[in-house]
Structures are given as C-alpha cells and as structure tokens.
Short mmCIF file of C-alpha atoms in Angstrom, two decimals:
data_model
loop_
_atom_site.label_atom_id
_atom_site.label_comp_id
_atom_site.label_asym_id
_atom_site.label_seq_id
_atom_site.Cartn_x
_atom_site.Cartn_y
_atom_site.Cartn_z
CA MET B 1 -2.29 -33.40 16.16
CA THR B 2 -6.11 -32.76 14.81
CA GLY B 3 -7.69 -29.54 14.44
CA HIS B 4 -10.80 -27.93 12.88
CA VAL B 5 -9.73 -25.92 9.84
CA SER B 6 -12.16 -23.91 8.12
CA ILE B 7 -12.02 -23.13 4.42
CA ARG B 8 -14.76 -20.87 3.32
CA LEU B 9 -15.76 -20.26 -0.60
CA ALA B 10 -14.53 -16.45 -1.71
CA SER B 11 -17.93 -16.02 -2.38
CA GLU B 12 -18.91 -16.11 1.27
CA ARG B 13 -16.43 -13.67 2.03
CA VAL B 14 -17.89 -11.05 5.24
CA ASN B 15 -18.13 -8.00 4.17
CA HIS B 16 -16.37 -5.83 6.68
CA SER B 17 -17.57 -2.50 6.41
CA VAL B 18 -19.45 -1.24 9.56
CA SER B 19 -19.15 2.93 8.64
CA SER B 20 -22.58 4.05 8.39
CA SER B 21 -22.36 7.47 6.95
CA ASN B 22 -23.94 8.00 3.87
CA GLU B 23 -23.00 11.32 2.80
CA LEU B 24 -19.46 10.75 1.01
CA PRO B 25 -17.37 13.50 0.26
CA ARG B 26 -15.81 14.52 -3.25
CA PHE B 27 -13.15 12.18 -4.65
CA TYR B 28 -10.58 13.13 -6.60
CA THR B 29 -8.24 10.74 -8.46
CA PRO B 30 -5.06 11.25 -10.33
CA GLY B 31 -4.92 13.28 -13.11
CA GLU B 32 -8.14 15.18 -12.46
CA VAL B 33 -8.37 18.56 -12.82
CA ILE B 34 -9.08 20.29 -9.30
CA THR B 35 -8.98 24.03 -10.11
CA GLY B 36 -8.46 25.75 -13.44
CA MET B 37 -7.29 28.74 -11.07
CA GLN B 38 -3.65 30.27 -10.62
CA ASP B 39 -4.27 31.38 -6.88
CA PHE B 40 -3.93 28.66 -5.36
CA MET B 41 -0.69 26.96 -3.77
CA ARG B 42 0.21 23.12 -4.84
CA GLY B 43 0.43 20.80 -1.77
CA HIS B 44 1.13 17.30 -1.37
CA GLY B 45 -0.67 15.07 -3.70
CA THR B 46 -1.17 17.63 -6.44
CA TYR B 47 0.50 18.95 -9.16
CA ALA B 48 0.57 21.88 -11.89
CA GLU B 49 0.26 21.18 -15.66
CA ASP B 50 -1.30 23.03 -18.26
CA ASP B 51 -2.22 26.17 -16.11
CA SER B 52 -4.40 24.10 -13.66
CA LEU B 53 -3.84 22.21 -10.51
CA LYS B 54 -4.26 18.32 -10.71
CA ALA B 55 -4.41 15.38 -8.17
CA SER B 56 -1.47 13.23 -8.06
CA VAL B 57 -3.29 10.65 -5.67
CA ALA B 58 -6.82 9.38 -5.12
CA GLY B 59 -8.47 10.99 -2.24
CA VAL B 60 -10.03 13.72 -0.36
CA MET B 61 -9.19 17.19 -0.81
CA GLN B 62 -7.80 19.14 2.25
CA LYS B 63 -7.78 22.78 2.00
CA VAL B 64 -5.73 25.52 4.30
CA ASN B 65 -6.65 29.01 3.06
CA LYS B 66 -5.14 28.36 -0.58
CA LEU B 67 -3.17 25.18 0.17
CA ILE B 68 -4.63 22.67 -1.45
CA CYS B 69 -3.76 19.07 -0.49
CA ILE B 70 -4.96 15.73 -1.42
CA ARG B 71 -4.68 12.94 1.05
CA PRO B 72 -4.53 9.28 -0.23
CA LEU B 73 -6.47 6.85 1.76
CA LYS B 74 -3.48 5.08 2.74
CA SER B 75 0.33 5.37 2.29
CA ARG B 76 3.63 5.49 3.53
CA TYR B 77 4.46 6.80 6.76
CA VAL B 78 4.96 10.38 6.46
CA GLY B 79 6.55 11.85 9.63
CA GLU B 80 6.22 15.14 11.43
CA ILE B 81 8.17 16.00 14.26
CA GLY B 82 7.33 14.61 18.09
CA ASP B 83 5.61 11.47 16.31
CA VAL B 84 5.86 8.53 18.29
CA VAL B 85 7.09 5.63 16.26
CA VAL B 86 7.78 2.11 16.69
CA GLY B 87 10.85 0.85 14.60
CA ARG B 88 13.22 -2.00 13.96
CA VAL B 89 16.84 -1.57 14.27
CA LEU B 90 18.28 -2.08 10.62
CA GLU B 91 21.72 -1.26 10.67
CA VAL B 92 24.51 -0.16 13.21
CA GLN B 93 27.03 2.60 11.16
CA GLN B 94 29.16 5.40 12.80
CA ARG B 95 27.51 6.91 15.37
CA ARG B 96 24.34 6.13 14.19
CA TRP B 97 21.71 3.46 14.01
CA LYS B 98 19.86 2.77 10.73
CA VAL B 99 15.83 2.48 11.51
CA GLU B 100 12.86 0.81 9.33
CA THR B 101 10.00 2.83 10.42
CA ASN B 102 7.76 2.20 7.30
CA SER B 103 8.68 5.33 6.16
CA ARG B 104 9.99 6.13 2.81
CA LEU B 105 13.51 6.56 3.66
CA ASP B 106 15.27 4.73 6.22
CA SER B 107 15.76 6.70 9.69
CA VAL B 108 18.34 7.52 11.57
CA LEU B 109 18.98 7.25 15.20
CA GLN B 110 21.96 9.48 16.34
CA LEU B 111 23.93 7.90 18.97
CA SER B 112 24.10 11.82 20.61
CA ALA B 113 20.09 11.10 20.89
CA VAL B 114 20.04 8.26 22.98
CA ASN B 115 19.90 7.96 26.37
CA LEU B 116 21.83 4.78 27.78
CA PRO B 117 19.99 2.47 29.92
CA GLY B 118 19.55 3.15 33.42
CA GLY B 119 20.13 7.00 33.08
CA GLU B 120 23.66 6.31 32.48
CA LEU B 121 25.57 9.27 31.46
CA ARG B 122 27.51 9.02 28.15
CA ARG B 123 30.97 10.00 27.94
CA ARG B 124 32.04 10.73 23.98
CA SER B 125 34.87 8.63 23.75
CA ALA B 126 36.29 5.76 21.09
CA GLU B 127 35.00 3.26 23.28
CA ASP B 128 31.24 4.09 23.62
CA GLU B 129 30.75 3.93 20.01
CA GLN B 130 32.18 0.56 19.67
CA MET B 131 29.75 -0.32 22.58
CA MET B 132 26.72 0.71 20.37
CA ARG B 133 25.97 -2.84 19.18
CA LYS B 134 25.98 -3.58 22.97
CA HIS B 135 22.86 -1.17 23.51
CA LEU B 136 20.72 -1.73 20.09
CA GLN B 137 21.96 -4.68 17.82
CA GLU B 138 20.45 -5.44 14.24
CA GLY B 139 17.08 -6.34 14.55
CA ASP B 140 16.21 -4.98 17.79
CA LEU B 141 12.66 -3.03 18.02
CA ILE B 142 12.64 0.47 19.71
CA SER B 143 10.34 2.84 20.68
CA ALA B 144 11.41 6.59 19.76
CA GLU B 145 10.20 9.85 18.99
CA VAL B 146 10.66 11.82 15.57
CA GLN B 147 13.06 14.41 16.11
CA SER B 148 13.65 16.43 12.89
CA VAL B 149 12.88 15.50 9.08
CA PHE B 150 15.34 15.93 6.83
CA SER B 151 14.86 17.87 3.58
CA ASP B 152 14.81 14.57 1.88
CA GLY B 153 11.93 13.34 3.95
CA SER B 154 14.04 10.80 6.35
CA LEU B 155 13.53 11.31 9.93
CA SER B 156 15.70 11.88 12.51
CA LEU B 157 15.05 9.96 15.95
CA HIS B 158 15.74 10.93 19.34
CA THR B 159 15.00 8.30 22.53
CA ARG B 160 16.00 11.08 25.06
CA SER B 161 13.31 10.07 27.53
CA LEU B 162 12.75 7.15 30.11
CA LYS B 163 9.75 6.06 28.05
CA TYR B 164 11.27 5.79 24.85
CA GLY B 165 14.23 2.94 23.81
CA LYS B 166 14.80 -0.84 23.44
CA LEU B 167 11.57 -2.64 23.72
CA PRO B 168 11.96 -6.30 25.83
CA GLN B 169 9.13 -8.54 25.34
CA GLY B 170 6.08 -8.00 23.56
CA THR B 171 4.22 -8.91 20.08
CA LEU B 172 4.37 -6.17 16.96
CA MET B 173 1.58 -5.36 14.68
CA LYS B 174 1.88 -3.68 11.51
CA VAL B 175 -1.25 -1.72 10.26
CA PHE B 176 -1.60 0.85 7.69
CA PRO B 177 -0.28 4.35 9.42
CA SER B 178 -3.53 6.08 8.04
CA LEU B 179 -5.55 4.35 10.66
CA VAL B 180 -3.44 5.63 13.48
CA LYS B 181 -5.12 8.56 15.36
CA ARG B 182 -2.89 11.26 16.14
CA ARG B 183 -3.27 11.78 19.47
CA LYS B 184 -1.59 13.43 22.52
CA ASN B 185 -0.53 10.37 24.33
CA HIS B 186 0.58 7.35 22.59
CA PHE B 187 1.57 5.56 25.69
CA HIS B 188 -1.00 3.37 27.00
CA ASN B 189 -1.59 1.15 30.26
CA LEU B 190 -4.71 -0.67 29.28
CA PRO B 191 -6.79 -1.45 32.30
CA CYS B 192 -6.58 -5.32 30.80
CA GLY B 193 -2.82 -5.53 32.17
CA VAL B 194 -1.68 -4.80 28.39
CA SER B 195 0.65 -1.66 28.18
CA ILE B 196 0.53 -0.53 24.29
CA ILE B 197 2.28 2.05 22.25
CA ILE B 198 -0.04 2.97 19.17
CA GLY B 199 3.37 4.08 16.84
CA ASN B 200 2.22 7.19 14.48
CA ASN B 201 3.94 4.61 11.71
CA GLY B 202 1.18 2.03 12.08
CA PHE B 203 3.44 -0.36 14.07
CA ILE B 204 1.81 -1.36 17.45
CA TRP B 205 4.04 -2.90 20.29
CA LEU B 206 2.02 -4.64 22.72
CA SER B 207 3.48 -5.69 26.03
CA PRO B 208 2.92 -6.59 29.62
CA GLN B 209 2.57 -4.12 32.19
CA LYS B 210 5.72 -3.58 34.09
CA GLN B 211 6.19 -1.57 37.41
CA ASP B 212 6.67 2.11 37.42
CA VAL B 213 9.27 1.40 39.93
CA LEU B 214 11.57 -0.29 37.73
CA TYR B 215 13.25 2.76 35.96
CA GLU B 216 14.88 3.54 39.06
CA GLY B 217 16.60 0.52 39.20
CA ASN B 218 20.62 0.27 37.65
CA LYS B 219 20.86 -1.35 34.38
CA ASP B 220 21.55 -5.16 35.01
CA GLU B 221 18.44 -5.32 37.49
CA ILE B 222 16.42 -3.75 34.57
CA GLU B 223 18.04 -6.27 31.85
CA GLU B 224 17.37 -9.04 34.38
CA TYR B 225 13.55 -8.45 34.58
CA ASP B 226 13.09 -7.88 30.83
CA LEU B 227 14.22 -11.57 30.35
CA GLN B 228 11.36 -12.86 32.98
CA PRO B 229 9.16 -15.41 31.20
CA VAL B 230 5.89 -13.48 30.84
CA ASN B 231 3.05 -15.82 32.14
CA ARG B 232 0.17 -17.59 30.22
CA SER B 233 -2.75 -15.09 31.22
CA ASP B 234 -0.97 -12.31 30.35
CA ARG B 235 0.30 -13.81 26.79
CA GLU B 236 -3.22 -14.49 26.58
CA THR B 237 -4.54 -10.57 27.27
CA MET B 238 -1.99 -9.70 24.71
CA ALA B 239 -3.34 -12.15 21.61
CA ARG B 240 -6.52 -11.05 22.56
CA VAL B 241 -5.82 -6.96 22.27
CA LYS B 242 -3.77 -8.11 19.10
CA ASN B 243 -6.85 -9.75 17.65
CA CYS B 244 -9.03 -6.74 18.48
CA ILE B 245 -6.89 -4.87 16.80
CA ALA B 246 -7.05 -7.23 13.78
CA ALA B 247 -10.56 -6.84 13.73
CA LEU B 248 -10.99 -3.46 14.09
CA VAL B 249 -8.04 -2.60 11.11
CA ALA B 250 -10.18 -5.35 9.06
CA SER B 251 -13.16 -2.89 9.28
CA LYS B 252 -10.59 -0.02 8.48
CA MET B 253 -11.69 1.52 12.22
CA MET B 254 -9.54 4.46 13.76
CA LEU B 255 -6.90 3.33 16.13
CA ASP B 256 -6.77 4.85 19.73
CA ASP B 257 -6.77 3.73 23.35
CA THR B 258 -10.47 4.21 23.57
CA SER B 259 -11.43 1.99 20.54
CA ILE B 260 -9.29 -0.77 21.37
CA MET B 261 -10.37 -1.11 24.66
CA PHE B 262 -14.28 -0.96 23.65
CA ALA B 263 -13.30 -3.89 21.39
CA TYR B 264 -11.66 -5.64 24.13
CA GLU B 265 -14.64 -5.20 26.33
CA GLU B 266 -16.99 -6.67 23.68
CA SER B 267 -14.38 -9.36 22.91
CA LEU B 268 -14.99 -10.80 26.09
CA LYS B 269 -17.99 -12.78 25.16
CA TYR B 270 -15.52 -14.79 23.11
CA PRO B 271 -14.10 -16.66 25.94
CA SER B 272 -11.33 -18.14 23.72
CA VAL B 273 -8.86 -15.98 21.97
CA LYS B 274 -8.34 -17.95 18.58
CA ASP B 275 -12.44 -17.65 18.38
CA MET B 276 -12.02 -13.86 17.37
CA LEU B 277 -10.22 -14.85 14.27
CA ASP B 278 -13.58 -15.93 12.65
CA PRO B 279 -14.23 -13.10 10.25
CA GLU B 280 -17.95 -13.04 11.52
CA ALA B 281 -16.79 -12.50 15.09
CA MET B 282 -14.12 -9.84 14.17
CA LEU B 283 -17.37 -8.23 12.08
CA ASP B 284 -19.18 -8.71 15.42
CA ILE B 285 -16.58 -7.01 17.35
CA ALA B 286 -15.80 -3.61 15.31
CA PHE B 287 -19.52 -3.42 14.59
CA LEU B 288 -19.99 -3.47 18.78
CA ALA B 289 -17.14 -1.03 18.83
CA GLN B 290 -18.15 1.46 16.39
CA HIS B 291 -21.57 1.48 17.98
CA ARG B 292 -20.06 2.35 21.71
CA ILE B 293 -17.86 4.82 19.83
CA ASN B 294 -20.93 6.45 18.14
CA ASN B 295 -22.66 6.42 21.45
CA ALA B 296 -19.55 8.02 23.18
CA ILE B 297 -19.83 10.98 20.28
CA GLU B 298 -23.61 11.33 21.04
CA GLU B 299 -22.85 11.77 24.95
CA MET G 1 -2.64 -8.73 -47.35
CA PRO G 2 -6.19 -10.24 -46.55
CA GLY G 3 -5.62 -11.67 -42.90
CA PRO G 4 -7.57 -14.68 -41.47
CA ASP G 5 -10.96 -14.54 -41.27
CA LEU G 6 -11.32 -12.88 -38.26
CA LEU G 7 -15.00 -11.28 -38.81
CA SER G 8 -18.12 -13.08 -39.25
CA SER G 9 -20.20 -11.44 -42.08
CA GLN G 10 -22.29 -10.07 -39.45
CA GLY G 11 -19.39 -8.00 -38.57
CA LEU G 12 -19.02 -10.29 -34.96
CA ARG G 13 -15.69 -11.63 -33.58
CA LEU G 14 -14.73 -14.82 -32.87
CA ASP G 15 -15.96 -14.46 -29.10
CA GLY G 16 -18.70 -12.88 -30.48
CA ARG G 17 -18.11 -8.97 -29.61
CA ARG G 18 -18.34 -5.83 -32.25
CA PRO G 19 -14.71 -4.67 -33.27
CA ASN G 20 -14.76 -1.75 -31.27
CA GLU G 21 -15.93 -3.75 -27.51
CA LEU G 22 -13.73 -4.54 -25.02
CA ARG G 23 -13.78 -7.53 -22.86
CA ARG G 24 -15.40 -7.19 -19.61
CA ILE G 25 -13.26 -5.86 -17.17
CA LYS G 26 -13.45 -6.76 -13.68
CA CYS G 27 -11.14 -5.27 -10.71
CA LYS G 28 -10.70 -4.79 -7.02
CA LEU G 29 -8.31 -2.77 -5.37
CA GLY G 30 -6.88 -3.66 -2.21
CA VAL G 31 -6.68 -7.54 -2.37
CA PHE G 32 -3.66 -8.15 0.29
CA THR G 33 -3.00 -6.51 3.62
CA GLN G 34 0.89 -7.32 3.61
CA PRO G 35 2.21 -4.87 0.23
CA ASP G 36 1.54 -1.13 0.33
CA GLY G 37 -1.24 -1.67 -2.68
CA SER G 38 -2.34 -4.16 -4.21
CA ALA G 39 -5.27 -4.94 -7.02
CA TYR G 40 -6.89 -7.69 -9.26
CA LEU G 41 -8.08 -7.30 -12.64
CA GLU G 42 -9.81 -9.71 -14.92
CA GLN G 43 -10.42 -8.60 -18.66
CA GLY G 44 -12.49 -11.54 -20.16
CA ASN G 45 -10.40 -14.44 -19.10
CA THR G 46 -7.06 -13.05 -18.62
CA LYS G 47 -6.83 -12.53 -14.58
CA VAL G 48 -3.69 -10.68 -13.41
CA LEU G 49 -2.53 -9.94 -9.63
CA ALA G 50 -0.61 -6.71 -8.89
CA ALA G 51 1.24 -5.97 -5.79
CA VAL G 52 3.27 -2.66 -4.90
CA TYR G 53 5.59 -2.23 -2.31
CA GLY G 54 7.60 1.22 -1.70
CA PRO G 55 8.29 3.43 -1.83
CA HIS G 56 11.26 2.56 0.37
CA GLN G 57 14.90 2.65 1.15
CA ALA G 58 16.57 2.19 -2.21
CA ALA G 59 19.41 -0.56 -2.40
CA LYS G 60 22.50 0.90 -2.23
CA SER G 61 23.49 -0.11 -6.00
CA LYS G 62 20.34 1.06 -7.34
CA SER G 63 19.88 4.38 -5.49
CA SER G 64 19.43 7.26 -7.61
CA THR G 65 19.45 10.90 -6.29
CA ASP G 66 16.93 12.46 -9.07
CA GLY G 67 14.10 9.83 -8.74
CA VAL G 68 12.65 6.69 -7.44
CA VAL G 69 13.67 3.49 -9.00
CA VAL G 70 11.02 1.67 -10.40
CA ASN G 71 11.65 -2.25 -10.12
CA CYS G 72 9.37 -4.47 -12.04
CA GLN G 73 8.82 -8.20 -12.22
CA TYR G 74 6.62 -9.75 -14.71
CA SER G 75 5.50 -13.22 -13.70
CA THR G 76 3.46 -15.63 -15.84
CA ALA G 77 2.03 -18.30 -13.39
CA THR G 78 3.11 -22.14 -14.51
CA PHE G 79 -0.85 -22.91 -14.86
CA SER G 80 -2.02 -19.88 -16.75
CA THR G 81 -1.43 -21.02 -20.19
CA GLY G 82 -3.36 -24.00 -22.17
CA GLU G 83 0.34 -25.89 -21.77
CA ARG G 84 1.71 -25.83 -18.85
CA LYS G 85 5.22 -23.44 -18.46
CA ASN G 86 8.29 -24.34 -16.68
CA ARG G 87 9.53 -20.93 -15.60
CA PRO G 88 7.04 -18.60 -14.23
CA ARG G 89 9.74 -15.58 -14.68
CA GLY G 90 13.28 -15.02 -15.57
CA ASP G 91 12.68 -16.18 -19.10
CA ARG G 92 13.33 -13.83 -21.87
CA LYS G 93 9.29 -13.12 -22.59
CA SER G 94 9.12 -12.30 -18.92
CA GLN G 95 12.27 -10.30 -19.06
CA GLU G 96 11.31 -8.21 -21.84
CA MET G 97 7.48 -7.87 -20.46
CA SER G 98 9.14 -6.51 -16.93
CA MET G 99 11.07 -4.12 -18.91
CA HIS G 100 7.52 -2.89 -21.24
CA LEU G 101 6.00 -2.64 -17.96
CA ARG G 102 8.97 -0.64 -16.24
CA GLN G 103 8.70 2.12 -19.16
CA ALA G 104 4.88 2.11 -18.95
CA LEU G 105 4.37 2.72 -15.39
CA THR G 106 7.68 5.22 -14.79
CA ALA G 107 5.99 7.56 -17.52
CA ALA G 108 3.16 7.67 -15.17
CA ILE G 109 4.73 7.62 -11.70
CA LYS G 110 5.68 11.02 -10.57
CA THR G 111 9.54 9.85 -10.22
CA GLU G 112 11.00 13.21 -9.01
CA LEU G 113 9.29 13.38 -5.67
CA TYR G 114 11.05 10.33 -3.79
CA PRO G 115 15.18 10.31 -4.38
CA ARG G 116 16.94 7.52 -3.29
CA SER G 117 13.85 5.34 -2.79
CA GLN G 118 12.69 2.46 -4.84
CA ILE G 119 9.19 1.26 -5.87
CA ASP G 120 8.61 -2.46 -6.36
CA ILE G 121 6.09 -3.51 -8.67
CA TYR G 122 5.06 -7.21 -8.89
CA VAL G 123 2.39 -8.65 -11.77
CA GLU G 124 1.73 -11.96 -11.50
CA VAL G 125 -0.69 -13.57 -14.36
CA LEU G 126 -2.90 -16.10 -13.11
CA GLN G 127 -4.86 -16.65 -16.30
CA ALA G 128 -3.19 -15.80 -20.12
CA ASP G 129 -6.31 -15.09 -22.23
CA GLY G 130 -4.39 -12.67 -24.81
CA GLY G 131 -3.75 -9.10 -23.61
CA ALA G 132 -1.92 -10.27 -20.38
CA TYR G 133 0.22 -7.36 -20.45
CA CYS G 134 -2.26 -5.12 -21.06
CA ALA G 135 -4.36 -6.50 -17.85
CA GLY G 136 -0.81 -6.37 -15.98
CA VAL G 137 -0.10 -2.75 -16.76
CA ASN G 138 -4.21 -1.73 -15.98
CA ALA G 139 -3.68 -3.52 -12.49
CA ALA G 140 -0.30 -2.44 -12.04
CA THR G 141 -2.08 1.09 -12.00
CA LEU G 142 -4.76 0.21 -9.43
CA ALA G 143 -2.40 -1.05 -7.05
CA LEU G 144 0.05 1.97 -7.31
CA ILE G 145 -3.45 4.30 -6.71
CA ASP G 146 -3.79 2.23 -3.69
CA ALA G 147 -0.40 2.39 -2.28
CA GLY G 148 -1.25 6.27 -2.39
CA ILE G 149 2.14 6.61 -4.91
CA PRO G 150 1.82 10.04 -6.80
CA LEU G 151 0.96 9.32 -10.55
CA ARG G 152 0.46 12.19 -13.52
CA ALA G 153 -2.33 10.08 -14.67
CA TYR G 154 -3.72 6.75 -14.94
CA ALA G 155 -1.18 4.32 -17.14
CA CYS G 156 -3.81 2.04 -19.45
CA ALA G 157 -2.82 -0.43 -21.85
CA CYS G 158 -4.85 -1.91 -24.55
CA SER G 159 -4.11 -3.94 -27.54
CA ALA G 160 -5.69 -3.50 -31.07
CA SER G 161 -5.58 -5.90 -34.05
CA MET G 162 -6.54 -5.75 -37.92
CA ALA G 163 -9.43 -7.71 -39.72
CA TRP G 164 -11.32 -6.95 -43.18
CA ARG G 165 -14.62 -7.00 -43.59
CA ALA G 166 -16.09 -6.80 -47.30
CA GLY G 167 -12.77 -5.38 -48.59
CA GLN G 168 -12.87 -2.68 -45.75
CA PRO G 169 -9.93 -2.83 -43.02
CA GLU G 170 -11.71 -2.79 -39.55
CA PRO G 171 -9.68 -2.62 -36.74
CA LEU G 172 -10.35 -4.68 -33.49
CA LEU G 173 -10.15 -3.68 -29.80
CA ASP G 174 -8.63 -5.48 -27.21
CA VAL G 175 -7.54 -8.96 -29.31
CA GLY G 176 -7.81 -12.38 -27.45
CA HIS G 177 -5.90 -14.98 -27.00
CA VAL G 178 -7.51 -16.88 -30.43
CA GLU G 179 -7.29 -14.01 -32.39
CA GLU G 180 -3.71 -13.45 -31.39
CA ALA G 181 -3.26 -17.19 -32.05
CA ALA G 182 -4.60 -16.70 -35.53
CA GLY G 183 -1.76 -14.45 -36.80
CA GLY G 184 -3.01 -11.49 -37.17
CA VAL G 185 -1.01 -8.34 -36.47
CA VAL G 186 -0.78 -6.86 -32.50
CA LEU G 187 -0.65 -3.42 -31.40
CA THR G 188 -0.12 -2.67 -27.90
CA VAL G 189 -0.48 0.44 -26.31
CA ALA G 190 0.01 1.36 -22.89
CA ALA G 191 -0.96 5.34 -22.95
CA LEU G 192 -1.88 8.20 -20.73
CA PRO G 193 -5.08 8.72 -21.96
CA ASN G 194 -5.88 11.70 -20.00
CA THR G 195 -2.43 13.61 -21.32
CA GLY G 196 -2.63 11.90 -24.21
CA SER G 197 0.79 10.87 -24.32
CA ILE G 198 1.98 7.07 -24.94
CA ALA G 199 4.08 5.59 -23.06
CA LEU G 200 4.80 2.50 -24.93
CA LEU G 201 3.83 1.18 -28.70
CA GLU G 202 4.82 -2.51 -29.40
CA MET G 203 3.79 -4.18 -32.57
CA SER G 204 3.69 -8.05 -33.57
CA HIS G 205 4.11 -8.26 -37.42
CA ARG G 206 4.34 -6.41 -40.12
CA LEU G 207 1.37 -3.78 -40.98
CA HIS G 208 0.97 -1.34 -44.07
CA MET G 209 1.40 2.08 -43.11
CA ASP G 210 -1.74 3.62 -44.48
CA TYR G 211 -3.83 1.30 -42.07
CA PHE G 212 -1.30 2.00 -38.96
CA ASP G 213 -3.37 5.33 -37.95
CA VAL G 214 -6.87 3.48 -37.87
CA VAL G 215 -5.43 1.02 -35.76
CA LEU G 216 -3.72 2.89 -33.35
CA SER G 217 -6.49 5.21 -32.74
CA ARG G 218 -8.84 2.16 -32.07
CA ALA G 219 -6.23 1.34 -29.56
CA MET G 220 -5.89 4.75 -27.92
CA GLN G 221 -10.08 4.76 -27.75
CA GLY G 222 -9.58 1.50 -25.63
CA CYS G 223 -7.00 3.27 -23.61
CA ARG G 224 -9.68 5.86 -22.41
CA ASP G 225 -12.47 3.69 -22.21
CA ILE G 226 -10.34 1.31 -19.61
CA GLU G 227 -9.61 4.58 -18.02
CA ILE G 228 -12.89 5.47 -17.50
CA ILE G 229 -13.59 1.82 -16.17
CA LEU G 230 -10.34 2.06 -13.27
CA ASP G 231 -11.67 5.79 -12.55
CA ARG G 232 -15.21 4.29 -11.28
CA ALA G 233 -13.30 1.39 -9.40
CA VAL G 234 -11.25 3.59 -7.42
CA ARG G 235 -14.18 5.82 -6.62
CA ASP G 236 -15.80 2.92 -5.20
CA HIS G 237 -13.16 1.63 -3.27
CA LEU G 238 -12.36 5.10 -1.94
CA ALA G 239 -15.95 4.95 -0.96
CA GLU G 240 -15.84 1.83 0.67
CA GLY G 241 -12.62 2.63 2.66
CA TRP G 242 -13.97 6.00 3.76
CA THR G 243 -14.78 6.54 7.32
CA LYS G 244 -16.48 9.46 8.89
CA GLN G 245 -13.40 9.62 11.63
CA ASP G 246 -10.94 10.40 8.54
CA ILE G 247 -12.18 13.93 8.65
CA VAL G 248 -8.86 15.97 9.95
CA THR G 249 -10.52 19.48 10.14
CA ILE G 250 -8.02 22.32 10.75
#
C-alpha cells in the first residue's frame, strides 16, 4: 500500500487564527492584584491575600455586582445543573455508575436516575441491581443531564428522558469544554443526515440519524436496530462533520449547530473527506465559516 | 577559594554574557491538544516540554481529602546530553528532580481547592545545556496556567554561581552547562517572585557564608526577570486565543 505522506517543516506551520477583533480585553495573570478594595466578593479564579484581591488563573474578569470572577481561557469542565453531557462509564458500583465526564472528579449516575430502555419501569429489587451491568457496562458511552452538583464539585447525572441514555454507534470527539457554546438545545439533527450531541463537557457525539418512530418500539427492537451496520455514505458524512469540527477547534471557534453547519456547507467544495485534514483546508473552512457567522450577526 | 576562571578580564562569561544576564528564553503555551495544558520552553540551548493532566479523580491509594495530589515526572530524553543516556526516567537523579519539581509546584498551586483530585505534571528535557531543572519548573508553570489551574503566583526557578573578578566576588546568573562543568558552586532557587517566598533552595558544592547572600539575591533577581518573561508569554497566548464570542454578558 502506498500513499502520499506530507511532512512539513515546523517553520511552515499554518497560523489558524481567524479572529478579527482588534480590541482586546484586560487580561489578568496569576498573582496579579485585581483590586485593593475590601468591598468585593471573591469568586472563582481569585483569592484574597494581604488585604487585596488577586487573580489565580490567567484570563478575563467577569463582574456581577460585587462578585469578581476570573475566567481562564480553558479549564476542566465545571458542571452546572441542566447541562447536557456525554460521558464514559468507568465502573459499575452498588446502585450507581461512575462516569468520566472530563470534570475534576468522576460523575455519578444513580440507578434510581435512569430510565430503562423501552420505557420499562424499574422494580426496586436485588435482581435489578445485578442487572446493572446488562444495562450499562464499563466503557459504554452515555448522554445524560446534570441533575445536581455535590459540594465537592462532582456531578450527579440523570438519564430520565428518552433522549438520554446509552449511545449506540457513532463517533466521539473531544474538544476543550470552553469551546462549547451554552445553548437551549444541545441535540441537533443536522440537515446532512447526522445527528449530533454537543456535550457541555466538550465531548461531542456524532451518529447517523435514526427514525423517531423507534422510540416506541420495545427493548429488543431497539437493540437490534442499534447493531445494524451504518452504510458508507453515512459514515463519510460523519467523518466530514468531524473534520469540520476539528477545523473549527483548530481556529478556536465556538461550537454550536450554526457554526458546524456553516463549516459543513463550506467544506463541500472539498470532494474528498481526507483532504480536509490538510492545515490549509482547515483554515480555509474555519475562515469561511467565521465570515458567514459574522454576516449572520450583522443581518 | 578562587574558583576556575569563569569571567574574562573584560567581565564577560564563557558564552559572552554579562554576569547578570539570563540566556534567551523562548516559550510557547498550548503546544499539544491532548493534555489539559502544555508548554514548550527554551532557555539558551536547554529545551524542555511540559504537559499537565488534571485535576482529575485521584487514584484511590493517593486520594487525599485536604487537597489536590500533585504528581510529577521529570524525564530526560536519551539524546538530550552529550553522552547518550540509557534511562530517560526512574534513575536516582530523575527521581530527585521529580521530587524537587513537586515541591516547587505544590507551593504555587492552590492545592486546597480540589480535594480528592490529582494533577499530573510531565516534564521532558529534550536538550540539557545546564539549568534543566530551572527550565522544567518554568515550563511546568506555563503548562499549569494553560490548563487553567489556580496558582498563587508564578513559580520561577533560576540558578546562580559564583566567580571572581579582580579579587572581587561576582555572582553569575543562569548557569550554563560549561560553567556547571567547570566545578563552581551552583545555587538553584525556585521561588514565587510575586510574593517573595522561596519554594526550593538547592546548592551543589560549598560556598562561604559571607557570599551566600549575594548569590541568592542574584538568583532571586533572575527569578523576577523570568517572571516578567513568562507573564508576557501568557498575555500573548491569551490575546491569540481570545475570540470575541467568548464574552458572556450577564
């Protein structure tokens, strides 16, 4: 098997920056004094020392009345109630699952906070605790919502809705959580036939669109459908969407359905999906998408 | 104790620097996408990569309820020195360096914020030309900032040595490999220049008490200079990564 391998010099690296904003906000860096006054409350990213408020992370200031926070450019995912997350099951424990969600501590999914597939009602019994591994195994990917945040910052998840639960076939992409825009809806069916879950924790799930009728089917039917092979064109579209997201991430653009869709439409001029991995192509796609976003904002 | 001739009669060092000059520092944040934070730092010919993972759930055996566990690994690439090394990590020297790194960085990290968590810091020396530990601390600080981990202040490290010029003691800043090998004393300081506190102090060889203060103050001056350089790099990185859409208006 032969193929073209392109290896480029570090000096020929492509600068992925597409932002056009010239005016920059005031940046704070660790140890810098924000204010010497006492009448402010210290929020995240700040600490009080020697009668003054200092920054502990590098970023920009956010001020709400008297509360001062410094928000870093990127950090681990900090969960908030109602966030949609995609996570991976790490461990099956007594009446709960441990889920990795790119947060500071592992998240917890209680057995009492799941809906069994097919809308089957759960009987609280010893058997169904033993059936837990049948439902979700180590290594399974799930989508869930943050139900509550514990005092130590770890998250409690729930999947009490038909849209949440185990993710069958698709592609997972990890991006920095700060790039995901908080939106009302994080589940999207893109017009190109890919459904996408943009988790607030920076995990993005791409899967072929499935028929809604299926939700009414029983458990076995769903399982059977989930195991059907995905055809090539669907897989190619998913790969294209994934490369579009990679292009947006390389240029540090915010991710939501509009920006991904714009990038997808711009990417159609590259007939082959793998051409989109070229740094110049990535920059081109991100730049055109940014341009369209700017136009959309102006209108 | 007149040491070897490290200063020329013009007062210049073997590589042409003045006694109070640092080597050129070049650094870059966010060089990798996989870790939470990463940085690359060049100090003269010493080249170091640092990567930070975390804070994430601590391993059960290490987990501590009163603060984050800082886990450091210092490794030296086999090709980094003149003579090829056999073990990149795990030997006595690397283990000691890992411990020193941990000491310096734990002083800077606000550990009390993340109980039951763990931060992994990996430092890889790609080219060692003296002061690899110092470059490692500086790179790790940048990587921690890139990862958005709360720090009290920048942790900077710098080394200083001692030379004689016309019978007068003259401390040398930021010791290179040639000067290290010449056998003079090397004082390594890791400090939080912003608060003026020292996180780690290490000295090879013996030095007379009378001269300790001058050497230490020169090393501290070096730490302060390095902090300014790092701060500038962080601000440049923020300006580059900043997008207008980031602004959350409340």
